[in-house]
Every structure is written in C-alpha cells, then in structure tokens.
Amino acid sequence: MKTQTIRIRNLPEYNGVEEKVHVKPIAFIIMMLLIGIVIAIIRSYLLLAGILLVLMALFALIIMPDKVICEFRDDYVILYNEREKTRCNMVYYEDVVSWQYEWYATVDKLVFNLVDGSSQIQEVYSKGSVKPYLDNHLPDKEIKKAKLKRSKG
C-alpha cells in the first residue's frame, strides 16, 4: 500500500493540472458581490440591500481565512487534515476500496476506505465541491446510504 502521511514540504513536484478544493466558496462569493452591485445600481429602493450584499461579500473575500482542504492529482489525493499543520496524507487511488460522504450538523466528512481496512477521513463543507473529482478519479466506488422505507401499520 502506497498511502502515507508525509511532510508538506516533501510532496513531489507536480507540473500537471491540480484540482484544489478550498474552504471558501469563491465563485459563490463573487456572484453575491456582482448581484449586490447590480441590485444597488438598477433599483434605487434596493440600494441598502445591494450595499449590504456587497459588504458581506467583501468581508468574506478579504477578511475570512481560506485554506486548501485537499488537492486531486493524477495518481493520488492530498488531504490536509492533520493536527500538525506541516503534515498531509497522500491517498493513492489504487489503495481506495470505496468512498462515502457523511453529513453531520457541524461539519461533513469524506471517508476513504482503504485496502488494508483503515480509513482516511477529511472534513469538507460541500459534497458538490469534491464529487466531480471523485467521480473522475474513483468511478463507481461511492457508497451511498440506503434510504429507509417506512413500514405501514
């Protein structure tokens, strides 16, 4: 099994296309900023709402911190979930038996089940931000929760 925990500075150099998943949803925030500007300009009675949208979007873009949660590469995914901020987990796709997305009240989790019976867990904030990459690199390995049927009676 090639999956391992290493120091971030020891990651192999990569010149290919990396897909990075961030904590902050930048596209949504920029869309919110643009909608706020349009609302403030077009409708004078919605000026206050437009300004509030713009201020919230600018606060989210400038003040709120952002970090990379994971990176998808050709042969492996890098998970930045270690307590020690200088370390990361390299999970090779060939070592993954299945993956599952679990919803919780505080934070959602992405669970990779590996060939040796262990699991790698990554905290994520949106299934939509990781699912396209997982479907591309790990097709047909998703475990979907079964829906419960109510019994009659």
Rosetta silent file (secondary structure, phi, psi, omega in degrees, C-alpha in Angstrom):
SEQUENCE: MKTQTIRIRNLPEYNGVEEKVHVKPIAFIIMMLLIGIVIAIIRSYLLLAGILLVLMALFALIIMPDKVICEFRDDYVILYNEREKTRCNMVYYEDVVSWQYEWYATVDKLVFNLVDGSSQIQEVYSKGSVKPYLDNHLPDKEIKKAKLKRSKG
SCORE:     score description
SCORE:     0.000 S_00000001
   1 L     0.000  132.046 -175.408    0.000    0.000    0.000 S_00000001
   2 L   -96.266  -13.016 -178.799    1.422    3.364   -1.050 S_00000001
   3 L   -60.799  136.026 -174.838   -0.852    5.670    1.000 S_00000001
   4 E  -156.042  162.147  172.443    1.191    7.587    3.577 S_00000001
   5 E  -103.107  125.380 -178.159    1.443   10.611    5.876 S_00000001
   6 E  -134.959  169.960  173.579    4.287   12.935    4.901 S_00000001
   7 E   -75.440  144.528 -178.165    5.512   16.464    5.487 S_00000001
   8 H   -60.513  -37.439 -179.141    4.032   19.036    3.127 S_00000001
   9 H   -67.340  -17.105  179.801    7.488   20.220    2.085 S_00000001
  10 H   -94.923    6.766  177.127    8.288   16.648    0.909 S_00000001
  11 L   -62.472  140.143  178.353    5.391   16.483   -1.538 S_00000001
  12 L   -65.930  144.954  177.064    6.587   15.566   -5.025 S_00000001
  13 L   -64.498  145.016 -176.074    6.721   18.409   -7.521 S_00000001
  14 L  -138.139  124.704 -178.805    3.781   18.368   -9.855 S_00000001
  15 L  -106.980   -1.205  179.490    3.507   20.127  -13.197 S_00000001
  16 L   -81.884 -171.244  179.393    0.121   18.750  -14.223 S_00000001
  17 L   -81.622  122.785  176.630   -3.320   20.178  -13.593 S_00000001
  18 L  -103.213  136.522  172.518   -4.199   20.184   -9.912 S_00000001
  19 E  -104.033  113.802 -178.733   -7.761   20.447   -8.742 S_00000001
  20 E  -104.591  138.015  176.701   -7.765   22.199   -5.372 S_00000001
  21 E  -109.288  121.958 -178.418  -10.749   22.303   -3.036 S_00000001
  22 E  -102.508  161.809  175.024  -10.841   25.377   -0.772 S_00000001
  23 L   -69.615  -44.147 -174.622  -12.822   26.123    2.375 S_00000001
  24 L   -83.606  126.773  177.960  -14.123   29.403    0.970 S_00000001
  25 L   -81.021   83.489 -171.355  -16.626   29.176   -1.955 S_00000001
  26 H   -60.456  -43.519 -178.057  -15.012   31.927   -4.045 S_00000001
  27 H   -61.427  -42.621  179.032  -17.319   31.629   -7.081 S_00000001
  28 H   -64.610  -40.826 -178.872  -20.439   31.985   -4.902 S_00000001
  29 H   -66.958  -40.685  177.989  -18.988   34.994   -3.058 S_00000001
  30 H   -66.394  -38.585  176.580  -18.058   36.775   -6.294 S_00000001
  31 H   -62.602  -41.332  177.904  -21.540   36.079   -7.650 S_00000001
  32 H   -62.499  -40.029  177.979  -23.013   37.563   -4.456 S_00000001
  33 H   -62.408  -47.173 -179.446  -20.786   40.647   -4.902 S_00000001
  34 H   -65.041  -41.013  178.387  -21.906   41.138   -8.508 S_00000001
  35 H   -63.758  -40.569  177.528  -25.595   40.678   -7.658 S_00000001
  36 H   -61.163  -42.433  178.623  -25.247   43.240   -4.857 S_00000001
  37 H   -64.456  -45.226 -179.455  -23.688   45.762   -7.244 S_00000001
  38 H   -63.282  -44.280  179.652  -26.390   45.187   -9.875 S_00000001
  39 H   -62.032  -42.342 -178.386  -29.195   45.491   -7.306 S_00000001
  40 H   -66.627  -33.841 -177.069  -27.713   48.718   -5.895 S_00000001
  41 H   -82.350  -44.891 -172.123  -27.357   50.292   -9.339 S_00000001
  42 H   -76.318  -44.710 -176.346  -30.582   49.191  -11.048 S_00000001
  43 L  -113.170  112.238 -177.269  -33.167   49.596   -8.284 S_00000001
  44 H   -67.061  -30.795  179.578  -32.810   52.672   -6.094 S_00000001
  45 H   -75.244  -11.665  176.175  -35.256   51.347   -3.482 S_00000001
  46 H  -106.038   18.043 -178.188  -32.992   48.269   -3.052 S_00000001
  47 H   -58.476  -45.839 -178.799  -29.843   50.348   -2.581 S_00000001
  48 H   -62.986  -43.321  178.324  -29.453   49.373    1.089 S_00000001
  49 H   -63.969  -40.298  178.086  -29.901   45.648    0.338 S_00000001
  50 H   -64.241  -42.418  179.078  -27.368   45.874   -2.501 S_00000001
  51 H   -65.166  -40.554  177.783  -24.831   47.650   -0.294 S_00000001
  52 H   -62.843  -41.739  176.971  -25.296   45.024    2.443 S_00000001
  53 H   -61.963  -44.053  179.375  -24.721   42.220   -0.073 S_00000001
  54 H   -62.943  -44.125 -179.695  -21.578   43.931   -1.373 S_00000001
  55 H   -64.733  -41.243  178.296  -20.240   44.489    2.157 S_00000001
  56 H   -64.491  -41.425  179.727  -20.887   40.874    3.162 S_00000001
  57 H   -66.232  -41.858  178.288  -19.184   39.588    0.005 S_00000001
  58 H   -65.447  -39.353  176.559  -16.171   41.869    0.501 S_00000001
  59 H   -60.321  -45.773 -179.212  -15.905   40.773    4.137 S_00000001
  60 H   -65.158  -38.366 -179.251  -15.961   37.108    3.067 S_00000001
  61 H   -72.893  -41.152 -170.860  -13.381   37.666    0.324 S_00000001
  62 H   -94.795  -45.592 -170.861  -10.945   39.854    2.245 S_00000001
  63 L   -88.859  -45.944 -174.716  -11.274   39.132    5.966 S_00000001
  64 L   -66.330  138.322 -179.045  -12.351   35.489    6.277 S_00000001
  65 L   -73.303  155.612  177.135   -9.486   32.973    6.131 S_00000001
  66 L  -134.752  147.463  174.671   -9.167   30.431    3.361 S_00000001
  67 L  -150.271  160.683  177.744   -7.180   27.232    3.108 S_00000001
  68 E   -84.073  127.406  178.001   -6.876   24.271    0.792 S_00000001
  69 E   -83.412  -47.377 -179.778   -8.739   21.221    2.107 S_00000001
  70 E  -155.750  160.726  177.003   -7.472   18.752   -0.479 S_00000001
  71 E  -127.687  132.891  177.163   -5.787   18.500   -3.872 S_00000001
  72 E  -102.024  124.871  177.171   -6.652   15.975   -6.546 S_00000001
  73 L  -120.093 -179.481 -174.662   -3.765   14.836   -8.752 S_00000001
  74 L   -60.912  -41.842 -173.974   -3.449   12.143  -11.416 S_00000001
  75 L  -108.622  -14.614 -174.147   -2.471    9.255   -9.104 S_00000001
  76 E  -156.191  166.582  174.260   -3.446   10.404   -5.623 S_00000001
  77 E  -116.245  140.244  178.420   -5.349   12.890   -3.488 S_00000001
  78 E  -104.770  123.426 -179.141   -3.624   15.012   -0.832 S_00000001
  79 E  -107.762  122.772  179.620   -5.625   15.538    2.365 S_00000001
  80 L  -100.349   67.326 -177.260   -4.666   18.458    4.614 S_00000001
  81 L  -124.138   13.973 -179.530   -6.421   17.312    7.779 S_00000001
  82 L   -74.723  148.340  175.551   -3.553   16.509   10.118 S_00000001
  83 L   -62.705  -38.650  176.680   -3.381   18.145   13.552 S_00000001
  84 L   -82.292  114.889 -170.941    0.204   19.026   12.781 S_00000001
  85 L   -67.019  -10.526  179.795   -0.115   21.678   10.067 S_00000001
  86 L   -91.552    0.668 -177.464    3.183   20.668    8.420 S_00000001
  87 E  -117.299  157.796  177.078    1.893   17.184    7.519 S_00000001
  88 E  -148.256  166.982  177.768   -0.588   15.823    4.997 S_00000001
  89 E  -109.695  129.686  173.345   -1.928   12.460    3.836 S_00000001
  90 E  -101.424  113.757  179.416   -1.296   11.147    0.332 S_00000001
  91 E  -108.876  112.752  179.184   -4.053    8.681   -0.558 S_00000001
  92 E   -77.799  138.765 -177.470   -3.355    6.798   -3.773 S_00000001
  93 H   -60.783  -32.495 -179.608   -6.423    5.986   -5.854 S_00000001
  94 H   -67.420  -20.262  179.614   -5.275    2.369   -6.263 S_00000001
  95 H   -88.599   -9.097 -175.380   -5.468    1.952   -2.451 S_00000001
  96 E   -88.270  122.808  175.515   -9.085    3.160   -2.204 S_00000001
  97 E   -84.710  -44.611  179.687  -11.734    0.458   -1.964 S_00000001
  98 E  -158.522  164.680  174.025  -14.633    2.901   -1.561 S_00000001
  99 E  -135.678  154.630 -177.916  -15.501    6.430   -0.501 S_00000001
 100 E  -145.977  142.244  175.440  -18.510    7.871    1.295 S_00000001
 101 E  -103.212  123.872 -178.098  -19.809   11.348    2.057 S_00000001
 102 E  -115.942  130.779  179.812  -21.270   11.681    5.565 S_00000001
 103 L   -93.495  134.631  174.429  -23.459   14.598    6.686 S_00000001
 104 L  -134.890  165.962 -177.478  -23.202   15.962   10.246 S_00000001
 105 L   -67.744  -37.290 -175.525  -24.603   19.051   11.990 S_00000001
 106 L   -91.109  -51.151 -178.695  -21.222   20.748   12.463 S_00000001
 107 L  -151.051  144.623  178.692  -19.066   19.589    9.566 S_00000001
 108 E   -86.821  159.767 -177.567  -19.406   16.941    6.865 S_00000001
 109 E  -129.972  141.115  173.748  -16.856   14.193    6.370 S_00000001
 110 E  -107.161  120.266 -174.459  -15.419   12.467    3.351 S_00000001
 111 E  -113.180  123.643  173.640  -14.337    8.922    4.250 S_00000001
 112 E  -102.594  120.711  174.732  -11.912    6.891    2.151 S_00000001
 113 E   -93.902  125.047 -172.742  -11.907    3.149    2.947 S_00000001
 114 E  -102.218  166.265 -175.572   -8.519    1.662    2.047 S_00000001
 115 L   -63.988  -26.005 -179.822   -7.399   -1.844    1.022 S_00000001
 116 L   -86.344    5.521  178.674   -5.732   -2.545    4.395 S_00000001
 117 L    92.294   -6.985  178.718   -9.026   -1.945    6.243 S_00000001
 118 L   -84.967  172.172  178.867   -8.108    1.530    7.523 S_00000001
 119 E  -132.164  147.391  170.320   -9.909    4.771    6.724 S_00000001
 120 E  -114.387  128.472 -176.713   -8.813    8.303    5.915 S_00000001
 121 E  -116.724  132.796  179.313  -11.298   10.988    6.951 S_00000001
 122 E  -124.553  129.875  174.196  -11.367   14.522    5.572 S_00000001
 123 E   -76.922  129.078  178.502  -13.573   17.335    6.837 S_00000001
 124 E  -134.121  168.416 -174.962  -15.362   19.014    3.946 S_00000001
 125 L  -120.453   -4.726  179.770  -18.112   21.595    3.652 S_00000001
 126 L  -161.218  127.680  177.668  -19.874   20.663    0.428 S_00000001
 127 H   -66.325  -33.512 -178.935  -20.315   17.423   -1.460 S_00000001
 128 H   -63.854  -22.948 -179.309  -20.583   19.394   -4.680 S_00000001
 129 H   -80.190  -20.989 -177.708  -17.019   20.663   -4.305 S_00000001
 130 H  -114.057  -24.956 -173.925  -15.453   17.169   -4.234 S_00000001
 131 H   -58.858  -43.100  179.508  -17.886   14.843   -6.031 S_00000001
 132 H   -60.164  -39.020  179.768  -16.887   15.730   -9.626 S_00000001
 133 H   -70.283  -39.855  178.948  -13.232   14.998   -8.880 S_00000001
 134 H   -67.680  -39.671  177.323  -14.031   11.771   -7.048 S_00000001
 135 H   -64.730  -32.187  179.059  -16.292   10.591   -9.863 S_00000001
 136 H   -73.093  -46.407 -174.624  -13.463   11.324  -12.297 S_00000001
 137 H   -89.954  -29.977 -178.010  -10.669    9.606  -10.334 S_00000001
 138 L  -127.770   64.533 -176.795  -12.654    6.944   -8.426 S_00000001
 139 L   -66.021  142.030  176.116  -15.607    6.000  -10.646 S_00000001
 140 L    60.394   27.529  177.723  -18.204    3.606   -9.192 S_00000001
 141 L  -115.256    7.384  179.934  -16.560    3.489   -5.751 S_00000001
 142 E   -79.275  134.609  172.292  -19.058    5.694   -3.888 S_00000001
 143 L   -96.286  118.760  178.772  -21.036    4.122   -1.064 S_00000001
 144 L  -101.486  137.967  178.672  -24.488    5.696   -0.987 S_00000001
 145 L   -68.733  136.481  177.932  -26.590    5.483    2.149 S_00000001
 146 L   -73.735  138.901  178.004  -29.685    3.370    1.689 S_00000001
 147 L   -81.409  135.446 -179.613  -32.942    5.214    2.115 S_00000001
 148 L   -83.185  136.074  177.484  -35.144    3.839    4.869 S_00000001
 149 L   -99.211  139.715  177.054  -38.682    2.862    3.979 S_00000001
 150 L   -81.860  136.078  178.600  -41.488    3.405    6.451 S_00000001
 151 L   -84.047  148.144  179.021  -43.484    0.341    7.263 S_00000001
 152 L   -83.612  135.985  174.505  -47.242    0.501    7.002 S_00000001
 153 L   125.432    0.000    0.000  -49.146   -0.056   10.140 S_00000001
